[in-house]
Short mmCIF file of C-alpha atoms and ligand atoms in Angstrom, two decimals:
data_model
loop_
_atom_site.label_atom_id
_atom_site.label_comp_id
_atom_site.label_asym_id
_atom_site.label_seq_id
_atom_site.Cartn_x
_atom_site.Cartn_y
_atom_site.Cartn_z
CA MET A 1 120.03 228.83 43.52
CA LYS A 2 122.99 229.09 41.16
CA VAL A 3 125.01 230.76 43.91
CA LEU A 4 124.06 228.03 46.39
CA LEU A 5 125.10 225.30 43.96
CA LEU A 6 128.44 227.01 43.38
CA ALA A 7 128.98 227.31 47.15
CA VAL A 8 128.26 223.60 47.60
CA ALA A 9 130.64 222.79 44.74
CA VAL A 10 133.35 224.90 46.35
CA LEU A 11 132.96 223.23 49.72
CA ALA A 12 133.13 219.85 48.04
CA THR A 13 136.24 220.95 46.16
CA LEU A 14 137.98 222.18 49.27
CA ALA A 15 136.98 219.14 51.30
CA ASN A 16 138.20 216.66 48.67
CA ALA A 17 139.65 213.72 50.55
CA ALA A 18 142.13 212.81 47.81
CA LYS A 19 144.18 215.95 48.28
CA VAL A 20 147.95 216.02 48.58
CA ASP A 21 148.64 216.10 52.31
CA TYR A 22 151.27 218.61 53.42
CA THR A 23 151.03 217.72 57.10
CA GLY A 24 154.46 218.08 58.65
CA HIS A 25 156.04 219.60 55.54
CA LYS A 26 158.54 222.24 56.49
CA VAL A 27 159.96 225.24 54.70
CA ILE A 28 163.60 225.63 55.63
CA ARG A 29 165.90 228.56 54.95
CA VAL A 30 169.60 228.42 54.09
CA VAL A 31 171.93 231.27 53.21
CA PRO A 32 174.77 230.39 50.81
CA GLN A 33 178.07 232.01 51.81
CA THR A 34 180.43 230.42 49.27
CA GLU A 35 180.35 229.85 45.52
CA GLU A 36 180.39 226.09 46.16
CA GLN A 37 177.28 226.32 48.33
CA LEU A 38 175.54 228.47 45.73
CA ARG A 39 176.36 225.99 42.95
CA PHE A 40 175.14 223.15 45.15
CA LEU A 41 171.78 224.85 45.71
CA LEU A 42 171.37 225.59 42.02
CA LYS A 43 171.94 221.89 41.30
CA LEU A 44 169.48 220.90 44.00
CA GLN A 45 166.85 223.13 42.39
CA GLU A 46 167.19 221.16 39.15
CA GLN A 47 166.01 218.12 41.10
CA ALA A 48 162.50 217.66 42.35
CA TYR A 49 162.67 219.89 45.41
CA ASP A 50 160.15 222.69 45.76
CA PHE A 51 162.06 225.95 46.05
CA TRP A 52 159.88 228.75 47.44
CA SER A 53 162.62 231.23 46.74
CA SER A 54 165.60 230.59 44.55
CA PRO A 55 169.35 230.90 44.96
CA THR A 56 170.12 234.40 43.69
CA GLY A 57 173.55 235.13 45.14
CA LEU A 58 175.87 234.90 48.13
CA GLY A 59 174.18 236.06 51.33
CA SER A 60 170.66 235.84 49.86
CA PRO A 61 168.31 233.46 51.68
CA VAL A 62 166.84 230.43 49.90
CA ASP A 63 163.62 228.74 51.08
CA ILE A 64 162.95 225.07 50.32
CA ARG A 65 159.87 222.99 51.14
CA VAL A 66 160.64 219.48 52.34
CA SER A 67 158.50 216.51 53.40
CA PRO A 68 158.93 214.99 56.87
CA GLN A 69 160.38 211.86 55.20
CA ARG A 70 163.08 213.74 53.31
CA TYR A 71 163.81 216.38 55.93
CA GLN A 72 166.67 214.59 57.71
CA TYR A 73 168.26 213.50 54.45
CA LEU A 74 168.16 217.06 53.11
CA ALA A 75 169.56 218.48 56.34
CA ASN A 76 172.48 216.02 56.19
CA THR A 77 173.11 216.76 52.50
CA LEU A 78 173.18 220.49 53.19
CA ASN A 79 175.48 219.97 56.18
CA LYS A 80 178.00 218.22 53.93
CA VAL A 81 178.63 221.48 52.07
CA GLY A 82 178.57 223.45 55.32
CA LEU A 83 175.02 224.80 54.97
CA THR A 84 173.04 225.07 58.19
CA HIS A 85 169.34 225.81 58.03
CA LYS A 86 166.59 227.48 60.01
CA ILE A 87 163.00 226.29 59.96
CA ARG A 88 160.64 228.97 58.70
CA PHE A 89 157.42 226.94 58.70
CA PHE A 90 157.03 223.83 60.80
CA ASP A 91 153.83 222.62 59.18
CA ILE A 92 152.66 223.80 55.75
CA GLY A 93 149.66 221.47 56.04
CA LYS A 94 148.36 223.59 58.95
CA LEU A 95 148.80 226.79 56.90
CA ILE A 96 146.79 225.30 54.03
CA GLU A 97 144.02 224.18 56.42
CA GLU A 98 143.90 227.65 57.89
CA GLU A 99 143.60 229.13 54.42
CA GLU A 100 140.68 226.80 53.62
CA ARG A 101 138.92 227.81 56.83
CA ASN A 102 139.39 231.49 55.97
CA ILE A 103 137.98 231.04 52.47
CA ILE A 104 134.95 229.11 53.70
CA LEU A 105 134.28 231.61 56.48
CA ARG A 106 134.40 234.56 54.13
CA ARG A 107 132.10 232.78 51.71
CA ALA A 108 129.55 232.22 54.46
CA LEU A 109 129.68 235.90 55.44
CA HIS A 110 129.33 236.99 51.82
CA SER A 111 126.89 234.38 50.56
CA GLY A 112 124.23 235.34 48.03
CA ARG A 113 125.74 238.69 47.19
CA VAL A 114 127.71 239.81 44.15
CA PHE A 115 131.19 238.50 43.32
CA ASP A 116 133.48 238.89 46.32
CA PHE A 117 136.79 240.41 45.20
CA GLU A 118 138.17 239.86 48.68
CA ASN A 119 138.14 236.10 48.43
CA TYR A 120 139.65 233.38 46.26
CA HIS A 121 137.57 231.67 43.58
CA THR A 122 137.58 228.46 41.56
CA TYR A 123 138.16 228.59 37.81
CA THR A 124 134.50 227.84 37.16
CA GLU A 125 133.50 230.83 39.27
CA ILE A 126 136.04 233.05 37.53
CA GLU A 127 134.78 232.05 34.09
CA ALA A 128 131.20 232.75 35.23
CA PHE A 129 132.26 236.17 36.53
CA VAL A 130 134.00 237.17 33.27
CA ASN A 131 131.05 235.99 31.17
CA GLU A 132 128.61 237.82 33.43
CA LEU A 133 130.66 241.02 33.19
CA ALA A 134 130.70 240.70 29.41
CA ALA A 135 126.93 240.16 29.35
CA THR A 136 126.14 243.18 31.51
CA ASN A 137 128.83 245.72 30.56
CA THR A 138 129.02 247.16 27.06
CA LEU A 139 132.76 247.81 27.32
CA VAL A 140 133.61 244.17 28.04
CA SER A 141 133.73 241.15 25.80
CA SER A 142 134.96 237.70 26.70
CA SER A 143 136.79 235.29 24.45
CA VAL A 144 138.54 231.95 24.67
CA ILE A 145 142.15 232.29 23.52
CA GLY A 146 143.09 228.61 23.65
CA THR A 147 142.07 225.20 24.93
CA THR A 148 144.16 223.43 27.52
CA TYR A 149 145.26 219.81 27.61
CA GLU A 150 142.37 218.98 29.95
CA GLY A 151 139.94 220.83 27.71
CA ARG A 152 139.42 224.08 29.59
CA GLY A 153 139.02 227.32 27.68
CA ILE A 154 141.53 230.01 28.59
CA ILE A 155 139.22 232.96 29.08
CA MET A 156 140.21 236.55 28.32
CA ALA A 157 138.36 239.80 28.93
CA THR A 158 138.73 242.65 26.46
CA ILE A 159 137.83 246.05 27.86
CA SER A 160 137.45 248.51 25.03
CA THR A 161 135.58 251.69 24.19
CA GLY A 162 135.88 250.71 20.52
CA SER A 163 139.11 249.60 18.94
CA SER A 164 140.72 250.51 15.67
CA ALA A 165 143.63 249.06 13.71
CA THR A 166 145.97 251.48 15.41
CA LYS A 167 144.63 251.75 18.96
CA PRO A 168 147.24 250.60 21.47
CA VAL A 169 146.72 247.38 23.45
CA MET A 170 147.85 246.56 26.97
CA TYR A 171 147.92 242.86 27.78
CA PHE A 172 147.84 241.42 31.29
CA GLU A 173 148.72 237.77 31.74
CA CYS A 174 147.91 236.51 35.24
CA ALA A 175 148.41 233.20 36.99
CA MET A 176 150.63 231.42 34.48
CA HIS A 177 151.70 229.69 37.71
CA ALA A 178 148.85 227.85 39.36
CA ARG A 179 149.55 228.29 43.08
CA GLU A 180 150.07 232.06 42.99
CA TRP A 181 146.46 232.78 43.92
CA VAL A 182 146.72 236.49 44.62
CA ALA A 183 147.59 237.04 40.93
CA PRO A 184 144.18 236.07 39.48
CA ALA A 185 142.44 237.79 42.40
CA THR A 186 144.30 241.03 41.59
CA CYS A 187 143.55 240.78 37.87
CA LEU A 188 139.83 240.30 38.51
CA TYR A 189 139.85 243.42 40.66
CA VAL A 190 141.67 245.40 37.94
CA MET A 191 139.24 244.08 35.30
CA ASN A 192 136.24 245.14 37.34
CA GLU A 193 137.63 248.61 38.13
CA MET A 194 138.43 249.27 34.47
CA ALA A 195 135.05 247.97 33.32
CA THR A 196 132.85 249.77 35.83
CA LYS A 197 134.51 253.17 36.33
CA TYR A 198 134.81 254.38 32.75
CA GLY A 199 133.16 257.80 32.62
CA SER A 200 133.20 258.32 36.38
CA ASP A 201 136.92 257.98 37.18
CA ALA A 202 139.04 260.42 35.16
CA GLU A 203 142.20 258.27 35.16
CA ILE A 204 140.40 255.10 34.10
CA THR A 205 138.49 257.02 31.43
CA ALA A 206 141.74 258.39 29.99
CA MET A 207 143.40 254.95 30.07
CA LEU A 208 140.55 253.30 28.16
CA ASP A 209 140.36 256.20 25.71
CA TYR A 210 144.04 255.55 25.05
CA ALA A 211 144.20 251.74 24.88
CA ASP A 212 142.24 248.49 24.93
CA TRP A 213 142.94 246.41 28.03
CA LEU A 214 143.17 242.65 27.51
CA ILE A 215 143.23 240.54 30.67
CA THR A 216 143.68 236.79 31.01
CA PRO A 217 142.89 236.28 34.71
CA VAL A 218 143.94 232.62 34.79
CA SER A 219 146.47 231.84 32.07
CA ASN A 220 146.97 228.26 33.31
CA PRO A 221 143.47 226.97 34.18
CA ASP A 222 144.37 223.26 34.42
CA GLY A 223 147.07 223.97 36.96
CA TYR A 224 144.84 226.42 38.81
CA ASP A 225 141.97 223.94 39.03
CA TYR A 226 144.39 221.32 40.30
CA THR A 227 145.45 223.63 43.15
CA TRP A 228 141.80 223.67 44.28
CA THR A 229 141.03 219.99 43.87
CA THR A 230 144.23 218.15 44.59
CA ASP A 231 147.49 219.95 45.29
CA ARG A 232 147.46 223.50 46.67
CA LEU A 233 151.15 223.94 45.79
CA TRP A 234 151.02 222.89 42.13
CA ARG A 235 152.80 225.36 39.80
CA LYS A 236 152.95 224.00 36.22
CA ASN A 237 150.26 222.96 33.74
CA ARG A 238 148.98 219.34 33.78
CA VAL A 239 150.35 217.82 30.58
CA PRO A 240 151.56 214.24 31.14
CA ASN A 241 155.27 213.81 30.47
CA GLY A 242 155.22 210.10 29.76
CA GLY A 243 156.71 208.96 33.06
CA LEU A 244 155.43 209.55 36.55
CA CYS A 245 155.74 213.33 36.38
CA TYR A 246 153.26 215.84 35.05
CA GLY A 247 153.41 219.38 33.84
CA THR A 248 155.47 221.94 31.97
CA ASP A 249 156.24 225.35 33.41
CA PRO A 250 154.57 227.61 30.82
CA ASN A 251 156.85 230.46 31.91
CA ARG A 252 159.84 228.46 30.67
CA ASN A 253 158.11 227.43 27.45
CA PHE A 254 158.31 230.64 25.38
CA ASP A 255 160.72 230.89 22.48
CA ALA A 256 163.13 233.29 24.18
CA GLY A 257 166.42 231.69 25.15
CA PHE A 258 164.42 228.43 25.36
CA GLY A 259 166.20 225.70 27.35
CA GLY A 260 168.78 228.13 28.71
CA PRO A 261 169.67 228.99 32.32
CA GLY A 262 167.05 228.75 35.06
CA ALA A 263 164.97 226.14 33.24
CA SER A 264 165.10 222.39 33.75
CA SER A 265 165.05 219.52 31.26
CA ASN A 266 163.87 217.21 34.06
CA ALA A 267 160.15 216.54 33.56
CA CYS A 268 159.72 216.23 37.33
CA SER A 269 161.12 219.68 38.03
CA ASP A 270 158.88 222.65 38.78
CA THR A 271 160.78 224.61 36.13
CA TYR A 272 160.55 221.96 33.38
CA HIS A 273 160.68 223.83 30.07
CA GLY A 274 158.79 221.21 28.07
CA PRO A 275 159.85 219.24 24.95
CA PHE A 276 160.00 222.30 22.64
CA ALA A 277 159.22 226.01 22.69
CA PHE A 278 155.48 226.72 22.65
CA SER A 279 154.64 223.08 23.28
CA THR A 280 152.10 224.28 25.87
CA GLN A 281 148.68 225.63 25.00
CA GLU A 282 149.14 228.24 27.74
CA ALA A 283 152.24 229.81 26.15
CA SER A 284 151.03 229.45 22.55
CA ALA A 285 147.60 230.94 23.35
CA MET A 286 149.30 234.02 24.74
CA ARG A 287 151.66 234.20 21.75
CA ASP A 288 148.69 234.12 19.40
CA VAL A 289 146.92 236.99 21.22
CA ILE A 290 150.05 239.14 21.03
CA LEU A 291 150.62 238.29 17.35
CA ALA A 292 146.97 238.89 16.49
CA ASN A 293 147.48 242.43 17.82
CA ASN A 294 150.88 242.78 16.20
CA GLY A 295 152.16 246.35 16.24
CA ARG A 296 149.47 247.52 18.67
CA VAL A 297 150.70 245.97 21.91
CA VAL A 298 152.50 248.67 23.90
CA ALA A 299 152.63 246.83 27.24
CA SER A 300 152.57 243.19 28.31
CA VAL A 301 152.53 242.51 32.03
CA SER A 302 153.04 239.07 33.54
CA ILE A 303 151.59 238.86 37.04
CA HIS A 304 152.95 236.36 39.58
CA SER A 305 153.48 236.06 43.32
CA TYR A 306 155.32 236.30 45.64
CA SER A 307 158.45 238.40 46.50
CA GLN A 308 157.38 242.01 45.76
CA LEU A 309 159.31 242.64 42.56
CA TRP A 310 158.74 244.64 39.36
CA MET A 311 161.00 243.27 36.64
CA SER A 312 161.92 243.80 33.01
CA PRO A 313 163.83 241.71 30.42
CA TYR A 314 165.99 239.84 30.30
CA GLY A 315 165.58 236.63 32.26
CA TYR A 316 167.61 234.45 29.90
CA GLN A 317 170.76 236.59 30.07
CA SER A 318 172.34 239.24 32.28
CA THR A 319 173.08 241.53 29.34
CA LEU A 320 170.69 244.47 29.53
CA PRO A 321 168.34 245.19 26.61
CA ALA A 322 168.87 248.24 24.42
CA ASP A 323 165.74 249.88 25.86
CA TYR A 324 166.66 249.26 29.49
CA ALA A 325 166.92 252.94 30.47
CA GLU A 326 163.33 253.59 29.38
CA MET A 327 162.09 250.34 30.94
CA TYR A 328 163.80 251.33 34.17
CA ARG A 329 162.40 254.87 34.13
CA VAL A 330 158.82 253.60 33.88
CA MET A 331 159.45 250.87 36.47
CA THR A 332 160.67 253.51 38.92
CA ILE A 333 157.54 255.61 38.47
CA SER A 334 155.25 252.57 38.67
CA VAL A 335 156.88 251.20 41.82
CA ASN A 336 156.78 254.64 43.47
CA ALA A 337 153.03 254.83 42.83
CA LEU A 338 152.57 251.31 44.19
CA THR A 339 154.59 252.07 47.32
CA ALA A 340 152.82 255.40 47.87
CA THR A 341 149.58 253.45 48.44
CA TYR A 342 150.42 251.56 51.68
CA GLY A 343 154.20 251.72 51.91
CA THR A 344 154.76 248.24 50.41
CA GLN A 345 158.37 247.97 49.22
CA PHE A 346 159.15 246.50 45.79
CA GLN A 347 162.61 245.80 44.38
CA TYR A 348 162.92 246.42 40.66
CA GLY A 349 165.28 245.85 37.75
CA ASN A 350 166.03 243.24 35.10
CA ILE A 351 164.88 239.68 35.84
CA ALA A 352 168.26 237.92 35.73
CA ASP A 353 169.75 240.20 38.38
CA THR A 354 166.67 241.01 40.47
CA ILE A 355 165.41 237.46 40.97
CA TYR A 356 167.45 234.84 39.06
CA PRO A 357 168.23 233.76 35.50
CA ALA A 358 165.05 232.30 33.99
CA SER A 359 164.89 231.42 30.30
CA GLY A 360 161.82 230.88 28.12
CA GLY A 361 159.76 233.46 30.00
CA SER A 362 156.85 235.38 28.54
CA VAL A 363 158.21 238.90 28.96
CA ASP A 364 161.49 238.14 27.20
CA TRP A 365 159.46 236.81 24.29
CA THR A 366 157.07 239.78 24.12
CA TYR A 367 160.08 242.14 24.12
CA ASP A 368 162.37 240.24 21.72
CA ALA A 369 159.90 238.71 19.29
CA ALA A 370 156.93 241.07 19.47
CA ASN A 371 158.72 244.39 20.10
CA VAL A 372 156.72 245.18 23.22
CA LEU A 373 158.93 247.75 24.92
CA TYR A 374 157.05 247.75 28.23
CA SER A 375 157.25 244.02 29.01
CA TYR A 376 157.16 243.55 32.75
CA ALA A 377 157.00 240.64 35.18
CA LEU A 378 155.55 241.38 38.62
CA GLU A 379 155.77 239.37 41.81
CA LEU A 380 153.03 240.60 44.14
CA ARG A 381 152.84 240.28 47.96
CA ASP A 382 154.27 239.13 50.23
CA THR A 383 157.95 238.45 50.98
CA GLY A 384 157.38 235.05 52.56
CA LEU A 385 155.37 235.52 55.76
CA TYR A 386 152.38 233.78 54.14
CA GLY A 387 153.92 233.20 50.70
CA PHE A 388 151.41 231.57 48.34
CA GLU A 389 148.80 231.32 51.14
CA LEU A 390 148.22 235.05 51.35
CA PRO A 391 145.06 235.45 53.51
CA PRO A 392 141.91 236.75 51.77
CA ARG A 393 141.97 239.92 53.88
CA LEU A 394 145.19 240.95 52.08
CA ILE A 395 143.76 240.59 48.55
CA LEU A 396 142.22 244.06 48.37
CA PRO A 397 145.30 245.96 49.63
CA THR A 398 147.47 243.93 47.22
CA ALA A 399 145.14 244.57 44.29
CA THR A 400 144.73 248.26 45.11
CA GLU A 401 148.46 249.01 45.30
CA THR A 402 149.17 246.92 42.19
CA PHE A 403 146.46 248.76 40.24
CA ASN A 404 147.99 252.09 41.30
CA GLY A 405 151.35 250.90 39.96
CA LEU A 406 149.76 249.75 36.70
CA LYS A 407 147.86 253.03 36.28
CA ALA A 408 151.10 255.00 36.71
CA MET A 409 152.72 252.71 34.15
CA ALA A 410 149.87 253.17 31.68
CA GLN A 411 149.98 256.95 32.03
CA GLU A 412 153.72 257.05 31.33
CA ILE A 413 153.27 254.87 28.28
CA ALA A 414 150.42 257.03 26.99
CA ALA A 415 152.61 260.12 27.38
CA LYS A 416 155.54 258.46 25.60
CA LEU A 417 153.66 256.65 22.83
CA PRO A 418 150.59 258.83 22.16
O1 0X9 B 501 160.37 231.90 37.99
C1 0X9 B 501 159.45 232.52 37.47
O2 0X9 B 501 158.88 232.15 36.45
C2 0X9 B 501 158.98 233.81 38.11
N1 0X9 B 501 159.02 233.72 39.51
S1 0X9 B 501 157.95 232.76 40.30
O3 0X9 B 501 158.33 232.70 41.68
N2 0X9 B 501 156.52 233.43 40.24
O4 0X9 B 501 157.90 231.51 39.66
C3 0X9 B 501 159.88 234.94 37.62
C4 0X9 B 501 159.48 235.28 36.24
C5 0X9 B 501 160.36 236.23 35.58
N3 0X9 B 501 159.89 236.39 34.27
C6 0X9 B 501 160.46 235.78 33.19
N4 0X9 B 501 161.47 234.99 33.29
N5 0X9 B 501 159.92 236.06 32.03
ZN1 ZN B 502 155.15 232.61 39.10
#
């Protein structure tokens, strides 16, 4: 009965008539060839355009979503600085509808059975899953690490064979950005593997003997819920900013180069850093978990999508951290293990050079302020074919390869910091 009620609630959520309509929205691609064009695109990003990939350098493609009403204006504006564009997606609305059909179809095929890791789930379902796992598995406990503006609890699973004051901790922060749905799906898979294979899988047993695993599957529940009910492409949290625009980007809200490059002071921007560092419950809840485990946290991994990247500090500056050689060594091993699974290619390196300068991010803060040497930010599949609308059938391959990368990372850390 409970399952049936949830299914009805999900259908109602997906069918909500008041949703943001992306019919006719295009994603266009431009490739900056001059410094002037690059600067122009960086300025444009500060405004309220939705960049699906950011300007990173000359010759690197940039994808921008644009409404049918603004399309001609944008094309003309780009033309003025000599930028021509190609259309990558003609109709994002159609892609979103297709995704909804896929989710509903898979739910029908799976109905009544246990939690389906190969589908996307609402926040309510995810909370129910974590609580259920905690109730039925002696290794797992669930806790609420903070309360969001809209009153949701940010739920965290702790997987532990019994902690002590000195046992290392690995923290996994997933879905700080609401629309990156494969991130929470991957973290739920990882949580379940870790929780259910202790004692039967030698690698998992060794990893849990070594460290406690703390996983926040949805670090920004208000934003995530909003992507289900209202706007599939929402990224930030849902704090009102006083004017017409809502939301702070929690991954610009940490006290690490706060307000610096790659963050916007425009409340309407998708990279709005907020009024002050740690103004968001999402960032401060994570800070408090890390500080509560001060001295024990050996790894903190921030899981996003998409672009297929494994990155280390810094985002707020191009200068490399003192520990970069060791960060890079473990990244290389982790990415090799990930790629060995299905051949998926990941680029890796420091954030500022691999993707773009981005200040106020969580991994810079965990490294600088909390001394977490292995602070990594991941961008999971894909490289733009489906982007945020990664079909459910690709969740399991994405989660499996990511988990292989994370296991390789954990083993290296255990060998280095016994
Ligand atoms: O811009 C971001 O926050 C991340 N990319 S995304 O497309 N998922 O939005 C990159 C995050 C890099 N990490 C930090 N700056 N800490
Ligand atoms: Zn993200």
